[in-house]
Every structure is written in C-alpha cells, then in structure tokens.
Amino acid sequence: GQQLNQSPQSMFIQEGEDVSMNCTSSSIFNTWLWYKQDPGEGPVLLIALYKAGELTSNGRLTAQFGITRKDSFLNISASIPSDVGIYFCAGLLPGGKLIFGQGTELSVKP
Amino acid sequence: GAVVSQHPSWVICKSGTSVKIECRSLDFQATTMFWYRQFPKQSLMLMATSNEGSKATYEQGVEKDKFLINHASLTLSTLTVTSAHPEDSSFYICSAQRPGLPSYNEQFFGPGTRLTVL
C-alpha cells in the first residue's frame, strides 16, 4: 500500500535554530499537507500544498511540494519553545482520506 | 478555524465492556467524518470513513463488527468499541470534513479520546 516516509524521527535543537524535515512517497499525491500535533491533542493543519513545485509560507514555516509530487519538505525558521510537538506530513487520497507520515518529534531547548 | 469536539476526552473501562465515543462538528455540517487510531509514538492510522445517512467504509484490517460507526446527523458521528480488550487501548481521533473550501475539503480534527481497557 501507499506509504509516506518521514525523516528525521526526532530532533533536539536549540531555540533560535532552523529546522528542516521531509517526506517521501512511492506514490504521487495531488495535495500534500503538513500538520502539528501537541501532546494529547488532535493534529492542526499548518500548510497545504496543491501544485507540484509550490513553495508556501505560513509565518516562520515554509513548505514545498516536490516537482515529482512524491516528496515535500517543511522548514521552521528561528525555532521557539512553543514549536515543540510532533509534525506530520500527509498525502490526500481520493474520497478525502489522509495517509500520514510517521511523524517528526521536535524538542526545543530554551 | 472550525471546531470539532470529542467526548469523552478519556475513558477507562473493564475488558469486555463497550465504549462509545462521540465526535461533533460544532460550527459546520459534515457529511463526511473520519476515525483514526494512534498508538503511542506512532502515526495516525485511518480506521474508517463515516458518511451521514449511510454505512461507514472501513479500512482493510479494521473489524466493522468491533468498531461500530454511526453518523446519524450532519454534526455527529459515534464510534463504539464493542467488547473492548486491552489491545484496543489507544488514542482515537476523529476529523470532520468541511465542504466548500477551495482546492479541497479541509479536515478538522477533534482533540482525541484516550481509551484505556483494563
């Protein structure tokens, strides 16, 4: 079946540093999404990507949809303590179903 | 953004009992809701698609007789875990799809329900 491979699994960084994480897929997706999940909560949408090659920003977050439609990256600039959480990439399937990557757990040291 | 609630937020039950989890879209109507399951330190796995007024569609490997889904109204879907066992202990998350947005129908996630089966 379809799988999204997300890396790295975890990151420990210093406040103020930039962060980058990425996802790859064996299948093509027409829509790619990035979510953040805080402990004990549901995921919250950060950025949605609709076109191959698209580069989209949301504040300190920037995400790009790969040209091949099989990969995407998320960058966080100048990290702050509240960026702590688990970040998931997700690909949109027909019927509105989402398939999620394994997640990247981010820890930020003040 | 839109608000989706879940009730209860956590539940502890004895093995063999059934547990019902509610998912409500508070400020929009959702013809489609989804139920996910998440084990600790793992990703969200789609269990089923809940369609208002019709039967739910289950993902491969998910027992429909064990995880009963009812989408009786445009704002409420329920997941009932029947004859729960310790291996059913997990974090259950629903999402509601809001129609009408550009490009795709965005899903809004509930806060999740932590189920612990003793």
XYZ file of C-alpha atoms in Angstrom:
228
model
C 0.000 0.000 0.000
C 0.931 3.644 -0.082
C 3.406 4.845 2.498
C 4.917 8.143 3.453
C 8.456 8.050 4.782
C 9.149 10.976 7.064
C 12.514 11.962 8.470
C 14.043 12.579 10.837
C 12.066 10.742 13.505
C 13.144 13.215 16.164
C 15.127 16.391 16.507
C 16.641 18.141 19.503
C 17.568 21.719 18.748
C 18.444 24.959 20.460
C 15.986 27.829 20.485
C 16.626 30.099 17.512
C 17.881 27.345 15.227
C 16.251 26.470 11.933
C 14.646 23.065 11.407
C 14.039 21.006 8.312
C 12.091 17.789 7.890
C 10.935 15.938 4.823
C 8.637 13.290 3.485
C 8.888 10.995 0.518
C 6.364 8.709 -1.062
C 6.377 5.894 -3.556
C 3.131 7.271 -4.979
C 2.077 10.589 -6.434
C -0.169 12.873 -4.408
C -2.045 15.870 -5.776
C -2.307 17.505 -2.373
C 0.261 17.414 0.396
C -0.371 18.623 3.920
C 1.707 19.369 6.994
C 0.219 19.084 10.492
C 1.403 19.697 14.033
C 0.177 17.616 16.959
C 0.621 18.689 20.562
C 0.588 16.006 23.285
C -2.900 14.687 23.923
C -4.427 16.730 21.115
C -5.535 16.229 17.545
C -3.431 17.443 14.608
C -3.715 21.021 13.430
C -3.135 21.954 9.796
C -0.072 24.120 9.217
C 0.320 24.276 5.453
C -1.477 22.780 2.460
C 0.273 22.313 -0.887
C -1.689 21.845 -4.089
C 0.730 22.228 -7.006
C 3.969 20.485 -7.866
C 6.863 22.815 -7.162
C 4.734 25.063 -4.988
C 6.509 26.874 -2.166
C 4.197 28.153 0.563
C 4.892 30.025 3.787
C 2.935 30.424 6.995
C 4.826 32.737 9.330
C 8.107 31.065 10.205
C 7.065 27.884 8.406
C 7.845 27.181 4.779
C 6.880 24.059 2.866
C 7.488 22.919 -0.668
C 5.744 20.364 -2.829
C 8.266 18.415 -4.866
C 8.229 18.578 -8.653
C 7.658 14.836 -8.907
C 4.719 15.077 -6.448
C 6.389 12.368 -4.418
C 8.075 14.472 -1.784
C 7.790 17.552 0.371
C 9.796 19.384 2.992
C 8.890 21.636 5.896
C 11.242 24.260 7.277
C 10.824 26.109 10.551
C 12.996 29.168 10.971
C 14.160 30.675 14.257
C 12.551 27.996 16.405
C 10.886 28.895 19.696
C 9.851 26.695 22.635
C 6.217 26.537 21.515
C 7.314 24.813 18.303
C 7.708 21.655 20.385
C 5.443 18.878 19.205
C 5.096 16.204 16.564
C 4.958 17.243 12.936
C 3.253 15.028 10.384
C 3.169 15.131 6.638
C 0.064 13.743 4.983
C -0.995 12.935 1.463
C -4.581 13.361 0.335
C -6.226 10.369 -1.286
C -9.462 10.191 -3.266
C -12.521 10.493 -1.080
C -10.752 12.808 1.300
C -8.761 10.134 3.081
C -5.406 11.132 4.525
C -2.327 8.969 4.779
C 0.158 10.212 7.354
C 3.916 10.013 7.649
C 5.493 8.573 10.776
C 5.994 11.977 12.328
C 8.949 14.086 13.445
C 9.143 14.818 17.141
C 10.672 18.232 17.736
C 12.224 19.285 21.018
C 13.456 22.847 21.502
C 15.857 23.725 24.271
C 15.472 27.293 25.546
C -10.777 27.534 12.135
C -13.683 25.175 12.522
C -14.267 23.378 15.813
C -14.608 19.643 16.268
C -15.199 18.185 19.712
C -14.888 14.677 21.081
C -16.463 13.159 24.145
C -15.223 11.793 26.394
C -11.652 13.051 26.356
C -10.572 9.946 28.214
C -12.216 6.738 29.375
C -11.132 3.729 31.397
C -13.197 0.579 31.107
C -13.091 -3.078 32.009
C -12.311 -5.715 29.445
C -15.446 -6.976 27.728
C -17.430 -3.776 28.025
C -18.406 -1.439 25.188
C -17.398 2.192 24.927
C -18.992 4.911 22.823
C -17.018 7.935 21.607
C -18.763 10.960 20.138
C -17.415 13.322 17.505
C -19.223 16.593 16.861
C -18.644 19.360 14.367
C -19.727 22.422 16.315
C -19.936 25.144 13.687
C -20.393 23.401 10.362
C -22.190 20.454 8.851
C -20.072 17.479 7.903
C -21.380 14.824 5.565
C -18.102 13.001 5.957
C -16.141 12.300 9.104
C -13.140 10.078 9.611
C -11.966 7.985 12.540
C -8.286 7.455 13.248
C -6.363 5.444 15.790
C -2.991 6.416 17.168
C -0.717 4.295 19.330
C 1.956 5.992 21.470
C 4.816 7.445 19.450
C 3.141 6.353 16.233
C 1.301 7.936 13.375
C -2.428 8.278 12.823
C -3.961 5.300 11.082
C -7.273 5.716 9.308
C -9.855 3.259 10.598
C -12.975 4.219 8.705
C -14.865 6.862 6.781
C -18.178 7.855 8.331
C -20.836 9.011 5.883
C -24.005 10.734 7.076
C -27.037 8.618 6.354
C -25.161 5.611 5.045
C -22.877 2.837 6.188
C -19.322 3.562 7.155
C -16.461 2.442 4.951
C -13.783 0.555 6.840
C -10.116 0.306 6.017
C -8.551 -3.049 5.406
C -7.918 -4.926 8.616
C -10.418 -2.953 10.725
C -13.236 -5.106 12.103
C -16.536 -3.411 11.377
C -18.364 -5.507 13.972
C -15.925 -4.437 16.644
C -15.773 -0.758 15.771
C -19.346 0.341 15.138
C -19.762 3.712 13.482
C -22.989 5.685 13.298
C -23.250 9.033 11.525
C -26.819 9.874 12.376
C -26.706 13.611 11.729
C -24.607 16.147 9.874
C -22.859 17.145 13.079
C -22.437 13.880 14.962
C -20.605 10.627 14.376
C -20.129 7.984 17.042
C -17.592 5.196 17.340
C -18.482 2.295 19.607
C -15.731 -0.098 20.595
C -17.555 -3.316 21.379
C -16.282 -5.931 23.798
C -13.154 -3.911 24.400
C -9.884 -5.648 25.206
C -6.578 -4.252 26.457
C -5.162 -4.245 22.919
C -7.892 -1.748 21.974
C -6.326 0.790 24.321
C -5.302 3.697 22.133
C -5.864 7.328 21.255
C -8.890 7.663 18.982
C -9.159 10.822 16.897
C -11.960 11.926 14.616
C -11.955 14.511 11.889
C -14.785 16.273 10.118
C -14.593 17.371 6.527
C -15.896 20.858 5.849
C -17.137 21.257 2.280
C -16.919 24.314 0.123
C -13.312 25.405 0.622
C -11.088 25.971 -2.428
C -8.944 23.183 -3.758
C -10.013 20.570 -1.283
C -12.401 19.940 1.591
C -10.325 20.602 4.665
C -10.486 18.169 7.557
C -10.642 19.496 11.093
C -9.529 17.167 13.839
C -11.044 16.601 17.236
C -8.900 16.634 20.383
C -8.910 12.861 20.660
C -10.175 10.313 23.173
C -7.770 8.277 25.253
C -9.199 4.767 25.790
C -7.669 2.504 28.410
C -9.035 -1.010 28.733
C -8.130 -2.825 31.935
